[in-house]
Short mmCIF file of C-alpha atoms and ligand atoms in Angstrom, two decimals:
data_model
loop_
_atom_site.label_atom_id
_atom_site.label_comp_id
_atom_site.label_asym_id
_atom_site.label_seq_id
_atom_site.Cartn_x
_atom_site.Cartn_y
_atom_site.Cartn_z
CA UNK A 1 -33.95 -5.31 -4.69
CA UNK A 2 -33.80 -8.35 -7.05
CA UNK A 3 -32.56 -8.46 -10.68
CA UNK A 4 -36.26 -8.94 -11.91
CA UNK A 5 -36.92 -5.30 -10.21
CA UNK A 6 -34.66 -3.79 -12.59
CA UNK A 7 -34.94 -5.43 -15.79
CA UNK A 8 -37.17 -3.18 -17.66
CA UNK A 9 -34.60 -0.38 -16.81
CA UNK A 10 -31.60 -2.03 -17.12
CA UNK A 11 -32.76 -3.34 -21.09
CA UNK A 12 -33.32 0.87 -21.22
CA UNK A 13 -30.35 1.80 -20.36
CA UNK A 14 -28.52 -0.43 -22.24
CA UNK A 15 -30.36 0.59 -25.32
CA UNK A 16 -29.67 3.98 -24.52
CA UNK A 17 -25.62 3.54 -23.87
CA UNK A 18 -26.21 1.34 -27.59
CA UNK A 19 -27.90 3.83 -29.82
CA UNK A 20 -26.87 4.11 -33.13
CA UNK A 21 -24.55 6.61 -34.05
CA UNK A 22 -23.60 7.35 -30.25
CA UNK A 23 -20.52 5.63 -27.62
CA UNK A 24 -18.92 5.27 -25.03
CA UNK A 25 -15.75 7.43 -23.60
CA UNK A 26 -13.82 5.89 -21.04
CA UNK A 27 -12.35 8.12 -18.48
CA UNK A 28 -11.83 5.29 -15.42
CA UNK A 29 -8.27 5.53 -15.58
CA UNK A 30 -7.49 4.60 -12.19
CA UNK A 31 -4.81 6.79 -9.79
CA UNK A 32 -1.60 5.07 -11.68
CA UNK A 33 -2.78 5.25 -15.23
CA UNK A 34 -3.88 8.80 -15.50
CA UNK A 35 -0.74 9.74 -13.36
CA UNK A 36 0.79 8.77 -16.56
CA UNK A 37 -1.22 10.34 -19.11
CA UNK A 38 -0.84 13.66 -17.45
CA UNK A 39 3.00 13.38 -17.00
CA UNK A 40 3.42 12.92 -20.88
CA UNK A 41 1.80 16.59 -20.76
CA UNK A 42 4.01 17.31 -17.42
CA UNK A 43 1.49 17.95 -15.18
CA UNK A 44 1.20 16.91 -11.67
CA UNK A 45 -1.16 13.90 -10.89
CA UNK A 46 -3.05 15.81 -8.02
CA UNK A 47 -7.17 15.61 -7.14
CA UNK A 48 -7.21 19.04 -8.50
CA UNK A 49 -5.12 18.10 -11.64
CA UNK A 50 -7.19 15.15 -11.98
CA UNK A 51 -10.63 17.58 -11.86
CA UNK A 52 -9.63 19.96 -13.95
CA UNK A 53 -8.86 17.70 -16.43
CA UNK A 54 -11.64 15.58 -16.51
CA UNK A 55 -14.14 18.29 -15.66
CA UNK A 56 -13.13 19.76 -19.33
CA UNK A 57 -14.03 16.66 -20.65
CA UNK A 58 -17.58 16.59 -19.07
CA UNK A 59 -18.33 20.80 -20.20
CA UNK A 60 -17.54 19.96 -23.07
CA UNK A 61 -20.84 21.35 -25.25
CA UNK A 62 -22.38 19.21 -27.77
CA UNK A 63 -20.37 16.07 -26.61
CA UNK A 64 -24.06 14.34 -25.47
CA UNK A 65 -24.85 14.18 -29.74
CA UNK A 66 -22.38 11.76 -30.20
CA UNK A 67 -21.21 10.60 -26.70
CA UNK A 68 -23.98 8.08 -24.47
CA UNK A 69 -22.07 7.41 -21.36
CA UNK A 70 -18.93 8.07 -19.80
CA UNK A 71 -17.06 5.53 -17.58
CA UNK A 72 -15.89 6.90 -14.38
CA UNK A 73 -13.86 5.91 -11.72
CA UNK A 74 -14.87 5.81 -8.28
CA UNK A 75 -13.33 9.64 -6.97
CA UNK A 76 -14.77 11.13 -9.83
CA UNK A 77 -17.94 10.10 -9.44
CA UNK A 78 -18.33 11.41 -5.99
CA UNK A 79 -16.60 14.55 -7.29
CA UNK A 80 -17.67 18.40 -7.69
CA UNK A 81 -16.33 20.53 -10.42
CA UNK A 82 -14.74 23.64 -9.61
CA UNK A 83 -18.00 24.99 -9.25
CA UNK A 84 -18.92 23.49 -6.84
CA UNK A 85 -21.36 21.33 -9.34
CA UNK A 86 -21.44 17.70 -9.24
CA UNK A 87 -19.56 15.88 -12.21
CA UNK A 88 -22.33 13.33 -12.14
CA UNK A 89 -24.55 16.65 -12.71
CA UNK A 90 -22.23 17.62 -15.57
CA UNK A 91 -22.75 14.41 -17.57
CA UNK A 92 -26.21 14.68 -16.66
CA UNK A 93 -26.81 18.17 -18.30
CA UNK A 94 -24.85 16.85 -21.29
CA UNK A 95 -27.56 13.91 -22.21
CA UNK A 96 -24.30 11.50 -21.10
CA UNK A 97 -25.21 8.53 -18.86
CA UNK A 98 -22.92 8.29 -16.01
CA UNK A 99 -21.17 4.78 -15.26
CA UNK A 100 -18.67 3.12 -13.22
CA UNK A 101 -15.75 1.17 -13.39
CA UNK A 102 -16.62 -1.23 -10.30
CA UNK A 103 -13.44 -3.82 -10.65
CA UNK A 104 -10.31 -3.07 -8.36
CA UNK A 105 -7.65 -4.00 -10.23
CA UNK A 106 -5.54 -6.81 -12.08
CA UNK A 107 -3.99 -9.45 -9.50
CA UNK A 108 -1.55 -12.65 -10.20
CA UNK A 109 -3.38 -15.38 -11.35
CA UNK A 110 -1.99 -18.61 -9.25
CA UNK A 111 -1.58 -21.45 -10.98
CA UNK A 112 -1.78 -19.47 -14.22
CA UNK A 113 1.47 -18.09 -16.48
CA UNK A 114 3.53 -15.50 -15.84
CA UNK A 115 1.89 -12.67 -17.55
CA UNK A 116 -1.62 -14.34 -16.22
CA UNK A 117 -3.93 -12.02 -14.29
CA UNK A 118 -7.34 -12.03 -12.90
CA UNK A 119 -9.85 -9.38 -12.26
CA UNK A 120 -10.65 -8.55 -8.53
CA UNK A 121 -13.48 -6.80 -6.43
CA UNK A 122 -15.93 -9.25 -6.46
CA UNK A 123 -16.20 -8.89 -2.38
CA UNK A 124 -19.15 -6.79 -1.48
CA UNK A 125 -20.20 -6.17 -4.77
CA UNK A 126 -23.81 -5.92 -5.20
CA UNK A 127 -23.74 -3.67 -1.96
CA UNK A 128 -20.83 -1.09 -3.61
CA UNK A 129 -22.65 -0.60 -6.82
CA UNK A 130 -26.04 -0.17 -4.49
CA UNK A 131 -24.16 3.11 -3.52
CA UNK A 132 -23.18 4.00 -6.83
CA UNK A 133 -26.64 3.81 -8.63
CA UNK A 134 -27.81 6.11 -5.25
CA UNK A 135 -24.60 8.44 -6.58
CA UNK A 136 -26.35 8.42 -10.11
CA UNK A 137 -24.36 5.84 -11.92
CA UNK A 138 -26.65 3.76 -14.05
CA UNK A 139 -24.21 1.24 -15.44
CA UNK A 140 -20.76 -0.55 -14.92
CA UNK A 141 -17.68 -1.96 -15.99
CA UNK A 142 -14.88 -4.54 -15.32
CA UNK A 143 -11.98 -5.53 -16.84
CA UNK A 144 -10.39 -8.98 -17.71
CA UNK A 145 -7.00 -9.27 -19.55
CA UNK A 146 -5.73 -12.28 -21.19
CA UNK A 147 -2.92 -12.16 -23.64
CA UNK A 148 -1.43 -14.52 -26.04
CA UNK A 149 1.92 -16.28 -26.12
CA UNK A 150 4.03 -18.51 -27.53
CA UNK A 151 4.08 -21.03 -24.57
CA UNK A 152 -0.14 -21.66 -24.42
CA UNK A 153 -1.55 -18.35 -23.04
CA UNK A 154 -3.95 -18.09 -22.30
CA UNK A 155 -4.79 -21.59 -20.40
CA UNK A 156 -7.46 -22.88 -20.19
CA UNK A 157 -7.66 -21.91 -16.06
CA UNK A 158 -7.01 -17.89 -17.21
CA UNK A 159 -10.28 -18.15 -19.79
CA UNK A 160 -11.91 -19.92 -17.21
CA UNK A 161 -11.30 -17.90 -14.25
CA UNK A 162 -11.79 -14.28 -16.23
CA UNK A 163 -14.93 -15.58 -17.91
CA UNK A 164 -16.74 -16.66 -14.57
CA UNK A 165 -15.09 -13.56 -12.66
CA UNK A 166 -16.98 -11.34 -15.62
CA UNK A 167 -20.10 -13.19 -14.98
CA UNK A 168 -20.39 -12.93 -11.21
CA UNK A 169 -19.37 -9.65 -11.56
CA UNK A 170 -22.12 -8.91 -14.17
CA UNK A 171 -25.13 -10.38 -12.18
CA UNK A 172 -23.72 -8.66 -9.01
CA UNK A 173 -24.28 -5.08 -10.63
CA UNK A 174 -27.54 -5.94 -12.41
CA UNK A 175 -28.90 -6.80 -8.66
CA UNK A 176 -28.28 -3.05 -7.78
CA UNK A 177 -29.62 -1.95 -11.16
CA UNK A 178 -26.23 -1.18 -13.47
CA UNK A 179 -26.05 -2.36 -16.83
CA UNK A 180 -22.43 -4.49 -17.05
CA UNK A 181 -20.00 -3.75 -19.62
CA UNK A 182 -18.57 -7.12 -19.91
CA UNK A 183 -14.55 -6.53 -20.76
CA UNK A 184 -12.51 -9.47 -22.26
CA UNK A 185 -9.63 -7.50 -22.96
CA UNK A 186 -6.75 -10.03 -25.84
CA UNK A 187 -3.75 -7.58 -25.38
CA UNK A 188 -2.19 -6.63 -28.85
CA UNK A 189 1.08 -8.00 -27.36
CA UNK A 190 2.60 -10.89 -29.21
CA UNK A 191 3.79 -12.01 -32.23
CA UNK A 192 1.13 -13.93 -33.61
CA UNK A 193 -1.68 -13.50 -36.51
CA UNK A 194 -4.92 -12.55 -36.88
CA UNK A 195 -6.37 -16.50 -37.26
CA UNK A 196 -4.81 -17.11 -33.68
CA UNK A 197 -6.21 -14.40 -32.43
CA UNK A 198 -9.69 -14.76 -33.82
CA UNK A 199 -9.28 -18.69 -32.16
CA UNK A 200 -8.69 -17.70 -29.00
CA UNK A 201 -11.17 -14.48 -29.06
CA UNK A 202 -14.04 -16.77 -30.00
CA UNK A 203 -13.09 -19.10 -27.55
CA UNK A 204 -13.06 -16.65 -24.61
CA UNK A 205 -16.03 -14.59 -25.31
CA UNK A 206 -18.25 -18.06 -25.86
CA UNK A 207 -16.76 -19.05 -22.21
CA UNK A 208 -18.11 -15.53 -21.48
CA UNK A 209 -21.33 -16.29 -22.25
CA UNK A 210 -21.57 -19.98 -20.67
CA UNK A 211 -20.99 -18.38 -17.38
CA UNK A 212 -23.57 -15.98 -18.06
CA UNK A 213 -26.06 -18.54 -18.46
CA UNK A 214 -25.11 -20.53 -15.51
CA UNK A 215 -25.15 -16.97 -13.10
CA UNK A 216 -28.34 -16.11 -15.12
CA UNK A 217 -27.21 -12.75 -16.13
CA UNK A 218 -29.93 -11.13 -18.06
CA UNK A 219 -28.25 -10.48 -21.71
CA UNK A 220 -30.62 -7.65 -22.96
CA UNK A 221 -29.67 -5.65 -20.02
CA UNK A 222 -26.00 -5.87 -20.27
CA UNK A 223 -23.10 -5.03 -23.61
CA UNK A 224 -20.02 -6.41 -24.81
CA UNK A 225 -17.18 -4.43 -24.56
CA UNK A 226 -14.09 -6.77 -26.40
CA UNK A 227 -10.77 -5.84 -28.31
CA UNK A 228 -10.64 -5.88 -32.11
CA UNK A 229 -9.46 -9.37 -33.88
CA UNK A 230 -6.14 -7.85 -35.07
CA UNK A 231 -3.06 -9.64 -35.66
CA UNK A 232 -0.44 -9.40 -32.63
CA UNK A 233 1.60 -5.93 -32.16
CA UNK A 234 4.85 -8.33 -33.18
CA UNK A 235 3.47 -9.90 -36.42
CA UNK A 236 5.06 -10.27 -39.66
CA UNK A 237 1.66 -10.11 -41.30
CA UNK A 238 0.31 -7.39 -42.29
CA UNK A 239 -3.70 -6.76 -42.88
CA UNK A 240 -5.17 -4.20 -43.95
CA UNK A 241 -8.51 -2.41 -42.37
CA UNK A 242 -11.30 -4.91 -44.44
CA UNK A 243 -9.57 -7.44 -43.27
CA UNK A 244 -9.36 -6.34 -40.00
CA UNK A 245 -12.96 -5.73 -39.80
CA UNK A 246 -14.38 -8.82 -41.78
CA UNK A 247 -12.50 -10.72 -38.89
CA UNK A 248 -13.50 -9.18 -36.18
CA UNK A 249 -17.38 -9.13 -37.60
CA UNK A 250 -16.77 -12.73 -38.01
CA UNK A 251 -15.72 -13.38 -34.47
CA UNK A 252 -18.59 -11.83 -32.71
CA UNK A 253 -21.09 -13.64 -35.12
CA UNK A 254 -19.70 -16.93 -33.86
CA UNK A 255 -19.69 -16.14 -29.93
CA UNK A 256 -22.13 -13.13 -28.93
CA UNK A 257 -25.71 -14.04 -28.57
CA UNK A 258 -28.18 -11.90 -30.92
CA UNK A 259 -30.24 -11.21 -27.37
CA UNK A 260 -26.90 -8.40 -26.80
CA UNK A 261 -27.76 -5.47 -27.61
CA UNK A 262 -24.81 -3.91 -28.09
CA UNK A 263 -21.07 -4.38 -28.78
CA UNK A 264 -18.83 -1.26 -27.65
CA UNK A 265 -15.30 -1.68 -29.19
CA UNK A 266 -12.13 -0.93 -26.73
CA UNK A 267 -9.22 0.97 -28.75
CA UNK A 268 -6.51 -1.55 -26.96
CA UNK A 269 -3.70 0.72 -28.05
CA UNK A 270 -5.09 1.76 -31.88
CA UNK A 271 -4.84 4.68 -33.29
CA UNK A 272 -6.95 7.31 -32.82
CA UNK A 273 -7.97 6.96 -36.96
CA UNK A 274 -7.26 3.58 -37.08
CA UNK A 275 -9.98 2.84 -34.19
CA UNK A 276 -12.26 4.93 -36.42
CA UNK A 277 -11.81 3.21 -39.90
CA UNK A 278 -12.29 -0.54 -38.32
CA UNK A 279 -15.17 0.76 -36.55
CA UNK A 280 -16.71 2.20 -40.27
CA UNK A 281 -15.79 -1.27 -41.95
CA UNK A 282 -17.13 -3.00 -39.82
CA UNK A 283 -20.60 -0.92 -40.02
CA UNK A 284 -20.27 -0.61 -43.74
CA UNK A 285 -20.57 -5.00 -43.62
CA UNK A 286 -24.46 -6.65 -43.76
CA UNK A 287 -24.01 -8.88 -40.39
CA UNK A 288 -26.18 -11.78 -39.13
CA UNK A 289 -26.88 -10.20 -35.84
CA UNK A 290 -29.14 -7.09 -34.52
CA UNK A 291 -26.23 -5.89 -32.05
CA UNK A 292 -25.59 -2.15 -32.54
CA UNK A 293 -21.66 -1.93 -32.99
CA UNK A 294 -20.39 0.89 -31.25
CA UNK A 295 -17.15 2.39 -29.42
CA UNK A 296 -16.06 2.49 -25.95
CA UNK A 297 -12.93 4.36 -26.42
CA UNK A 298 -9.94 5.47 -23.87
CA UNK A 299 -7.22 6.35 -25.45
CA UNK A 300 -8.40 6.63 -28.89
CA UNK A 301 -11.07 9.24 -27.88
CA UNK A 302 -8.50 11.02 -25.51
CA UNK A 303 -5.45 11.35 -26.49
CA UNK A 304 -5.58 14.25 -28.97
CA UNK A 305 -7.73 16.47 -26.74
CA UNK A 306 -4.79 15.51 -23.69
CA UNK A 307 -1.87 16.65 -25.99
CA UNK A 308 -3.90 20.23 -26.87
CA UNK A 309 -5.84 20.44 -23.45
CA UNK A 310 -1.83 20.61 -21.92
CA UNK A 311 -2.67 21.51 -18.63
CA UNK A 312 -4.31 24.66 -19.32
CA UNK A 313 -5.88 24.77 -22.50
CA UNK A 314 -9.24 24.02 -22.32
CA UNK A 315 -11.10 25.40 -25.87
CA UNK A 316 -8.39 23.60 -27.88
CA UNK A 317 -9.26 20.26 -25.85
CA UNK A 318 -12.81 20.10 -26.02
CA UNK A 319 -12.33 20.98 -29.52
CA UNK A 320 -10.34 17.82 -30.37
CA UNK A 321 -12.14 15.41 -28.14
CA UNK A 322 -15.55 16.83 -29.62
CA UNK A 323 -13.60 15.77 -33.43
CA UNK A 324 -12.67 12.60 -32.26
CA UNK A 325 -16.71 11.71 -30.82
CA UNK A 326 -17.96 13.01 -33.94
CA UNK A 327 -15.53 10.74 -35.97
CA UNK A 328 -16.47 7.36 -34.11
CA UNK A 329 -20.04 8.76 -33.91
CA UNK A 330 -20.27 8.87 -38.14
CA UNK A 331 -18.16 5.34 -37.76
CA UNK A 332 -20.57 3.74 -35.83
CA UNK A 333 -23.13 4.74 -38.65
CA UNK A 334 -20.80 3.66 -41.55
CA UNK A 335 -20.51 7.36 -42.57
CA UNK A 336 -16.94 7.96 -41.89
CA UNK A 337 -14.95 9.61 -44.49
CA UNK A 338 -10.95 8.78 -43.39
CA UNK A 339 -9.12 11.87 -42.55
CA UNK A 340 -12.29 14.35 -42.06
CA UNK A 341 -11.55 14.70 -38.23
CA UNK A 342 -8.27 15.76 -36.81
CA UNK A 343 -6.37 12.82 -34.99
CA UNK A 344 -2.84 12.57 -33.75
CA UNK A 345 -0.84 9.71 -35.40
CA UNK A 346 1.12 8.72 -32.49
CA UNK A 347 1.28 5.33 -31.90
CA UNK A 348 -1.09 4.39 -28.40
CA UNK A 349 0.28 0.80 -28.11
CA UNK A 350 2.62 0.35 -25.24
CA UNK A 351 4.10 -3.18 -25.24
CA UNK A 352 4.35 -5.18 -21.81
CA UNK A 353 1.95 -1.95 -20.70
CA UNK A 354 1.35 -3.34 -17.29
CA UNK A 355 -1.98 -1.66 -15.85
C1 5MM B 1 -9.44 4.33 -19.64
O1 5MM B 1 -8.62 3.21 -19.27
C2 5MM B 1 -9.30 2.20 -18.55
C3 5MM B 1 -8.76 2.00 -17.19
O2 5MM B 1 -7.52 1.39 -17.15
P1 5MM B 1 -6.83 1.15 -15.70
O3 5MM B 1 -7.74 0.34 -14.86
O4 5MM B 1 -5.61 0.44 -16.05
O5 5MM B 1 -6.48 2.44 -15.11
C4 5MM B 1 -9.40 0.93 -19.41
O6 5MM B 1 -10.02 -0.15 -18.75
C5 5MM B 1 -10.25 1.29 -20.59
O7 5MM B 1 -11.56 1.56 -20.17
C6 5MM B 1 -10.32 0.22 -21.66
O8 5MM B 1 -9.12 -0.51 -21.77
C7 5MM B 1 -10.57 0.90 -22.98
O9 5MM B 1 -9.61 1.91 -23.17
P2 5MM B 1 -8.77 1.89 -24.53
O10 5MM B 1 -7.70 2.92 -24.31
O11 5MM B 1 -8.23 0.49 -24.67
O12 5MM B 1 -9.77 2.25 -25.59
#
């Protein structure tokens, strides 16, 4: 199939996965990463650990009124429940879009700085995500990192290299009919401010978008999923929520075409209420663009329904990850009242987190 096949259901799903008043939850932890989100509870990172866990998450009733899609990774989507029921089934039966997180991994970037990474699994692409849409995936996503540092990163070759690596990856999945969630991760590490980070933000996402034009990735069939314009993790300065959100409003008005139609946060290492209140700001704000501005959460949807889920738990988990949806659900409206959901305060940012 060609791209031109799918584009009348790729520009529907995307407008489905960017509704108004509806987001994303990220569950593609790969093997590593959710090995350590289930040792902070103490349990074992086994397939059957693994299952349970994340077949709570997709039972969990009334989740499809505020949750559009769920990112997967690659064993869970060819996973049964328990019950011998399909967790692509699950979603399915909950209104929630099933996706796919289709990059394999973070690698060295030669010629690049220390910390400098690129995103791989570009090989055989287009023919992996074929199989995925047959497994009932419908859309996809890949992550590129790039931090900021005292000694120039990112250079120029990092922006570069992530940018076109997000675009070939982005017209590879739309060939095989997935929507791309296009990921330009800016770490929170570092000790800079919010104008240096807004710089370099706007800079990367417009490279973005250049080598979307030149791979002729079709925009109304694809979303934006960046991090917030915050100030590093390190700062001295100190800004408060408006701020935060005026900024990062600011920065996707200067580098994400209108023709996107939707821009799903990523928590980065927020809070769970502090990913909430930026999102509200930034809805409460009259903006130039169309884009719906929405949430494609990890930790900040998780991490409260982890802590009471505790291996075993399961009302007590669905209960706080259904809070948590609600809470960025009413944010993504502008109808967030601070403090009307349960969240845990803990602090999600893990400096030098190496994925
Ligand atoms: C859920 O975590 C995702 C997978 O990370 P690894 O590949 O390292 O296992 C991650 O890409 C996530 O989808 C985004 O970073 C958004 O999650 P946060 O926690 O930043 O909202």
């Amino acid at each position: 199939m060609t791209l031109n096949y799918y584009k009348e259901e790729l520009k529907n799903t995307a407008a489905s996965l960017a509704k108004a008043g509806k987001g994303i939850l990220a569950v593609d932890e790969s093997t590593k990463t959710i090995g350590k989100r289930l040792a902070s509870i103490n349990v074992e990172n086994t397939e059957e650990n693994r299952k349970a866990y994340r077949g709570l998450l997709f039972t969990t009733k009334g989740l499809g009124e505020y949750i559009s899609g769920a990112i997967l990774f690659e064993e869970t989507l060819f996973q049964n429940h328990t019950d011998g029921e399909s967790m692509v089934k699950k979603l399915e039966k909950l209104g929630v879009i099933p996706g796919i997180k289709v990059d394999k991994g973070l690698r060295p970037l030669s010629g690049g700085n220390d910390v400098e990474t690129f995103c791989s699994g570009l090989d055989g692409l287009v023919e992996r995500a074929s199989d995925y849409y047959s497994q009932g995936a419908r859309f996809a996503k890949w992550r590129a990192v790039l931090q900021i540092t005292e000694d120039g990163c990112p250079s120029k070759l990092s922006i570069k290299e992530n940018a076109w690596g997000l675009a070939r990856y982005a017209r590879s999945v739309q060939e095989s009919g997935l929507v791309p969630i296009i990921e330009p991760e800016i770490l929170m590490d570092g000790s800079h401010g919010i104008n240096k980070t807004a710089a370099i933000q706007e800079e990367v996402i417009k490279e973005v978008y250049m080598a979307c034009q030149l791979n002729g990735v079709y925009l109304e069939g694809s979303l934006l999923k960046p991090s917030m314009t915050v100030q590093g993790a390190d700062s001295k300065e100190q800004n408060d929520p408006q701020k935060i959100a005026e900024m990062t409003i600011r920065t996707m008005e200067r580098s994400v075409p209108a023709s996107v139609p939707g821009i799903v946060f990523l928590s980065g290492g927020l809070g769970e209420e502090a990913a909430s209140i930026y999102l509200n700001l930034m809805n409460k704000q009259i903006r130039k663009a169309n884009w719906n501005v929405g949430f494609s959460y990890g930790r900040a949807l998780q991490h409260s329904c982890l802590k009471e889920w505790n291996g075993n738990n399961d009302s007590a988990g669905q209960k706080a990850l259904l809070a948590r949806a609600q809470a960025n659900s009413e944010a993504s409206k502008g109808c967030y009242i601070a403090g009307s959901q349960p969240s845990s305060d803990e602090a999600l940012f893990v400096a030098g987190y190496k994925y």
